Amino acid sequence: MTSPSQPSFAVFVSSTDSYSDCWEPFFTLFADYWPDYKGTIYLNTETKDFKFPGLNIVCTQVSRFAGTNTIVSGKRIKLALQHVVKEEVILYLNEDIFLHDRVRSDVMNELVACMHDHNLLYIGVTDHANHGPFRPSPYPLLWEIDSSDPYVFSAMPSLWNVKRMGRYFRAHEDPWQTEYYIARRIRKANDKTYTIDRTQFDYPAHAILPFAPTTGVYRGTWVADVVVDLFAQHGIRVDYSQRGFFDPAVSYPPPFRPLWRKAVSVVRSMI
């Protein structure tokens, strides 16, 4: 049972079975840098299960609801929110967000309480995401994100109201479409979103959830500057040859999709 100082929320780690090589490093660092988190952690998967000592991990295994193991990102998240997640508020993370310092649990609990008390839709909890402009809000720890920001919604670490956010997802959308079109839908609905006050919670000195501004995996490859030293410091062993390292001099084209399929997807997203 949570105390008044620890309002109810769950951690939701967005992932896919093909990124299971990230899970051991992710949860090793999570356990080291957030030892006082005792709630549920939902790991979004198609079929795989995963356990880590001392953590209450629930793998969503959403293929059982989809009838297939091939499920695009938008549908994976939508199915998990509909069928598995029980909490009203989640902290959304990606599996390649690797913590490198202690999480400020006291501030996180205050933000979660604000979500509950005021029925907020979304709070960005990092200064790496929403771009602004911003304006003052009625809440001491938060800025309101102006509707002119293309990233009024960002799929970076953030607190979500599960029911309210779930209605903005579309099952056919990939991660890039999801971020772009959810922001459009939020603006169209005149919904308000918030982010942390950047003067109080700037990275790295005062970050609530300290992780590098760049994710640890980019275009399917490891980002050496983010992961190599950090993993070594924590005794995390990874076969880097499986993914290789990101090279900015190399072009990484997105997966091929026929033009007609792209057009259909855009039309569906616009409806």
Coordinates of C-alpha atoms in Angstrom, one line a residue:
M1 CA 0.0 0.0 0.0
T2 CA 1.3 3.4 -0.9
S3 CA 1.6 6.2 1.7
P4 CA 0.3 9.7 1.2
S5 CA 3.9 10.7 0.3
Q6 CA 4.1 8.0 -2.4
P7 CA 1.1 8.4 -4.7
S8 CA 0.1 5.5 -6.8
F9 CA 1.7 5.1 -10.2
A10 CA 3.4 2.5 -12.3
V11 CA 6.5 2.5 -14.6
F12 CA 5.8 1.6 -18.2
V13 CA 8.8 0.6 -20.3
S14 CA 8.0 0.7 -24.0
S15 CA 9.9 -2.0 -25.8
T16 CA 9.7 -4.9 -28.2
D17 CA 11.0 -8.4 -28.2
S18 CA 13.8 -7.5 -30.7
Y19 CA 15.3 -5.1 -28.1
S20 CA 15.5 -7.7 -25.3
D21 CA 19.3 -7.2 -25.3
C22 CA 18.6 -3.8 -23.7
W23 CA 16.6 -5.2 -20.8
E24 CA 19.4 -6.4 -18.6
P25 CA 21.4 -3.1 -18.8
F26 CA 18.2 -1.1 -18.3
F27 CA 17.0 -2.9 -15.2
T28 CA 20.5 -3.2 -13.7
L29 CA 20.8 0.6 -13.8
F30 CA 17.1 1.1 -12.8
A31 CA 17.7 -1.0 -9.6
D32 CA 20.9 0.8 -8.8
Y33 CA 19.7 4.3 -9.3
W34 CA 16.0 4.0 -8.1
P35 CA 16.2 1.5 -5.2
D36 CA 13.3 3.0 -3.4
Y37 CA 10.8 2.4 -6.3
K38 CA 8.7 -0.5 -5.2
G39 CA 5.7 -0.3 -7.6
T40 CA 4.9 -2.3 -10.7
I41 CA 7.0 -2.0 -13.8
Y42 CA 5.2 -3.0 -17.0
L43 CA 7.6 -4.1 -19.7
N44 CA 5.9 -3.9 -23.1
T45 CA 6.7 -7.1 -25.1
E46 CA 5.1 -9.2 -27.8
T47 CA 5.7 -12.7 -26.3
K48 CA 8.8 -12.6 -24.1
D49 CA 9.0 -12.7 -20.4
F50 CA 11.7 -11.1 -18.2
K51 CA 12.5 -11.0 -14.5
F52 CA 15.1 -9.1 -12.5
P53 CA 15.9 -9.6 -8.8
G54 CA 14.1 -7.1 -6.5
L55 CA 11.9 -5.6 -9.2
N56 CA 8.2 -6.3 -9.8
I57 CA 8.2 -6.6 -13.6
V58 CA 5.1 -7.5 -15.4
C59 CA 5.6 -8.3 -19.1
T60 CA 2.6 -7.3 -21.1
Q61 CA 3.0 -10.0 -23.9
V62 CA 0.5 -8.2 -26.0
S63 CA 0.5 -10.7 -28.9
R64 CA -2.1 -12.7 -26.9
F65 CA -4.5 -9.8 -27.5
A66 CA -3.5 -9.2 -31.1
G67 CA -3.5 -12.7 -32.5
T68 CA -0.1 -12.1 -34.1
N69 CA 3.5 -11.5 -33.1
T70 CA 4.0 -8.7 -35.6
I71 CA 2.6 -5.6 -33.9
V72 CA 3.5 -2.0 -34.7
S73 CA 4.5 0.3 -31.8
G74 CA 1.2 2.2 -31.6
K75 CA -0.8 -1.0 -31.3
R76 CA 1.6 -2.5 -28.7
I77 CA 1.1 0.5 -26.4
K78 CA -2.6 0.7 -27.0
L79 CA -3.1 -3.0 -26.2
A80 CA -1.0 -2.8 -23.1
L81 CA -2.9 0.3 -21.8
Q82 CA -6.3 -1.3 -22.5
H83 CA -5.7 -4.8 -21.3
V84 CA -2.8 -4.9 -18.8
V85 CA -2.1 -1.6 -17.1
K86 CA -4.2 -1.2 -13.9
E87 CA -2.9 2.1 -12.6
E88 CA -4.4 5.6 -13.4
V89 CA -0.9 7.2 -13.9
I90 CA 2.2 5.8 -15.5
L91 CA 5.8 7.0 -15.9
Y92 CA 6.5 6.2 -19.6
L93 CA 10.1 5.2 -20.4
N94 CA 11.9 3.6 -23.3
E95 CA 14.1 0.6 -22.9
D96 CA 17.2 2.5 -24.2
I97 CA 16.9 5.3 -21.5
F98 CA 19.8 4.3 -19.2
L99 CA 20.0 6.0 -15.8
H100 CA 23.4 7.3 -14.7
D101 CA 22.5 8.9 -11.3
R102 CA 19.9 8.7 -8.5
V103 CA 16.3 9.4 -9.4
R104 CA 14.8 12.1 -7.3
S105 CA 11.9 10.1 -5.9
D106 CA 10.6 13.0 -3.7
V107 CA 10.1 15.2 -6.7
M108 CA 8.7 12.4 -8.8
N109 CA 6.1 11.7 -6.1
E110 CA 5.1 15.4 -6.1
L111 CA 4.6 15.3 -9.8
V112 CA 2.5 12.2 -9.6
A113 CA 0.4 13.7 -6.9
C114 CA -0.2 16.7 -9.2
M115 CA -1.3 14.4 -11.9
H116 CA -3.8 12.8 -9.6
D117 CA -5.0 16.0 -7.9
H118 CA -5.6 17.9 -11.1
N119 CA -6.4 15.2 -13.6
L120 CA -3.5 16.2 -15.8
L121 CA -3.0 14.5 -19.2
Y122 CA 0.8 14.7 -19.5
I123 CA 3.9 15.9 -17.7
G124 CA 7.3 15.8 -19.5
V125 CA 9.9 14.9 -16.8
T126 CA 13.1 15.7 -18.7
D127 CA 14.4 18.9 -20.3
H128 CA 15.6 16.8 -23.3
A129 CA 12.1 16.6 -24.9
N130 CA 9.5 19.3 -25.3
H131 CA 10.9 22.3 -27.1
G132 CA 8.6 25.2 -26.1
P133 CA 7.7 28.0 -26.0
F134 CA 6.6 27.6 -22.4
R135 CA 4.5 29.7 -20.1
P136 CA 3.9 29.7 -16.3
S137 CA 1.4 27.3 -14.9
P138 CA -0.7 27.2 -11.7
Y139 CA 1.5 24.4 -10.5
P140 CA 4.8 25.3 -8.8
L141 CA 7.0 22.6 -10.4
L142 CA 5.6 22.9 -13.9
W143 CA 5.5 25.0 -17.0
E144 CA 2.6 24.8 -19.5
I145 CA 3.7 23.8 -23.0
D146 CA 2.4 26.3 -25.6
S147 CA 0.3 24.7 -28.3
S148 CA 2.7 26.1 -30.9
D149 CA 5.3 23.6 -29.8
P150 CA 5.4 20.7 -32.3
Y151 CA 6.2 18.5 -29.3
V152 CA 3.3 19.3 -27.0
F153 CA 3.6 15.5 -26.7
S154 CA 7.0 13.8 -26.7
A155 CA 7.6 10.0 -26.4
M156 CA 10.5 10.7 -24.0
P157 CA 10.2 10.1 -20.2
S158 CA 6.9 11.5 -19.1
L159 CA 3.9 11.0 -16.8
W160 CA 0.6 10.0 -18.5
N161 CA -3.0 9.8 -17.4
V162 CA -3.6 6.3 -18.8
K163 CA -7.3 6.7 -19.8
R164 CA -6.9 10.2 -21.2
M165 CA -3.7 9.5 -23.1
G166 CA -4.9 6.1 -24.4
R167 CA -7.6 7.8 -26.6
Y168 CA -5.0 9.6 -28.6
F169 CA -3.2 6.4 -29.8
R170 CA -3.9 4.8 -33.1
A171 CA -3.1 1.1 -33.6
H172 CA -1.4 1.5 -37.1
E173 CA 1.2 4.1 -36.2
D174 CA 4.9 3.6 -35.8
P175 CA 6.9 5.5 -33.1
W176 CA 7.6 8.5 -35.3
Q177 CA 3.9 8.8 -36.5
T178 CA 2.7 8.3 -32.9
E179 CA 4.7 11.2 -31.6
Y180 CA 3.8 13.5 -34.5
Y181 CA 0.1 12.7 -34.7
I182 CA -0.6 12.5 -31.0
A183 CA 0.7 16.1 -30.7
R184 CA -1.6 17.1 -33.5
R185 CA -4.6 15.4 -31.8
I186 CA -3.8 17.1 -28.5
R187 CA -3.7 20.5 -30.1
K188 CA -6.9 19.9 -32.0
A189 CA -8.6 18.9 -28.7
N190 CA -7.2 22.0 -27.0
D191 CA -5.8 19.7 -24.3
K192 CA -3.1 21.1 -22.0
T193 CA 0.3 19.4 -21.5
Y194 CA 3.0 20.3 -19.0
T195 CA 6.7 19.9 -18.5
I196 CA 9.0 20.4 -15.6
D197 CA 10.2 23.9 -14.8
R198 CA 13.6 24.0 -16.5
T199 CA 15.0 26.5 -14.1
Q200 CA 14.5 24.1 -11.2
F201 CA 15.2 20.8 -12.9
D202 CA 17.9 21.3 -15.5
Y203 CA 20.2 18.5 -16.6
P204 CA 22.5 17.3 -15.3
A205 CA 22.8 19.1 -12.0
H206 CA 19.1 19.0 -11.0
A207 CA 17.6 16.3 -13.2
I208 CA 14.7 14.3 -11.7
L209 CA 15.4 11.3 -13.9
P210 CA 19.1 11.5 -14.8
F211 CA 20.0 10.0 -18.2
A212 CA 22.0 11.1 -21.1
P213 CA 20.4 13.5 -23.6
T214 CA 20.9 10.9 -26.3
T215 CA 19.3 7.5 -26.0
G216 CA 21.6 4.5 -25.7
V217 CA 20.4 3.0 -29.0
Y218 CA 20.0 5.0 -32.1
R219 CA 18.9 3.7 -35.5
G220 CA 19.2 0.2 -34.0
T221 CA 22.8 0.6 -33.0
W222 CA 24.6 1.3 -29.7
V223 CA 25.6 4.9 -29.0
A224 CA 29.1 4.4 -27.6
D225 CA 29.4 7.7 -25.7
V226 CA 26.3 6.8 -23.8
V227 CA 26.7 3.1 -23.0
V228 CA 30.3 1.8 -23.0
D229 CA 31.7 3.5 -19.9
L230 CA 28.4 3.5 -18.0
F231 CA 27.9 -0.3 -18.5
A232 CA 31.5 -1.0 -17.6
Q233 CA 31.2 0.9 -14.4
H234 CA 28.3 -1.3 -13.4
G235 CA 29.8 -4.6 -14.6
I236 CA 27.2 -4.9 -17.4
R237 CA 28.5 -7.1 -20.2
V238 CA 27.1 -6.7 -23.7
D239 CA 28.0 -8.2 -27.0
Y240 CA 28.2 -4.9 -28.9
S241 CA 29.0 -6.7 -32.2
Q242 CA 25.3 -7.8 -32.4
R243 CA 24.1 -4.2 -33.0
G244 CA 27.3 -2.4 -33.7
F245 CA 28.0 1.2 -32.8
F246 CA 26.3 4.2 -34.4
D247 CA 28.5 6.0 -36.9
P248 CA 27.3 9.5 -37.9
A249 CA 29.2 9.1 -41.2
V250 CA 27.0 6.2 -42.2
S251 CA 23.5 6.5 -43.6
Y252 CA 20.8 4.5 -41.8
P253 CA 17.8 4.4 -44.1
P254 CA 14.4 3.7 -42.4
P255 CA 12.8 0.3 -43.2
F256 CA 11.3 0.2 -46.6
R257 CA 7.5 0.7 -46.9
P258 CA 5.6 1.0 -50.2
L259 CA 4.5 4.5 -51.0
W260 CA 0.8 3.4 -51.1
R261 CA 1.1 2.0 -47.6
K262 CA 2.6 5.2 -46.3
A263 CA -0.2 7.2 -48.0
V264 CA -2.9 5.0 -46.4
S265 CA -1.3 5.3 -43.0
V266 CA -1.2 9.1 -43.2
V267 CA -4.8 9.2 -44.2
R268 CA -5.8 7.0 -41.3
S269 CA -3.8 9.2 -38.9
M270 CA -5.5 12.3 -40.2
I271 CA -9.0 11.0 -39.7

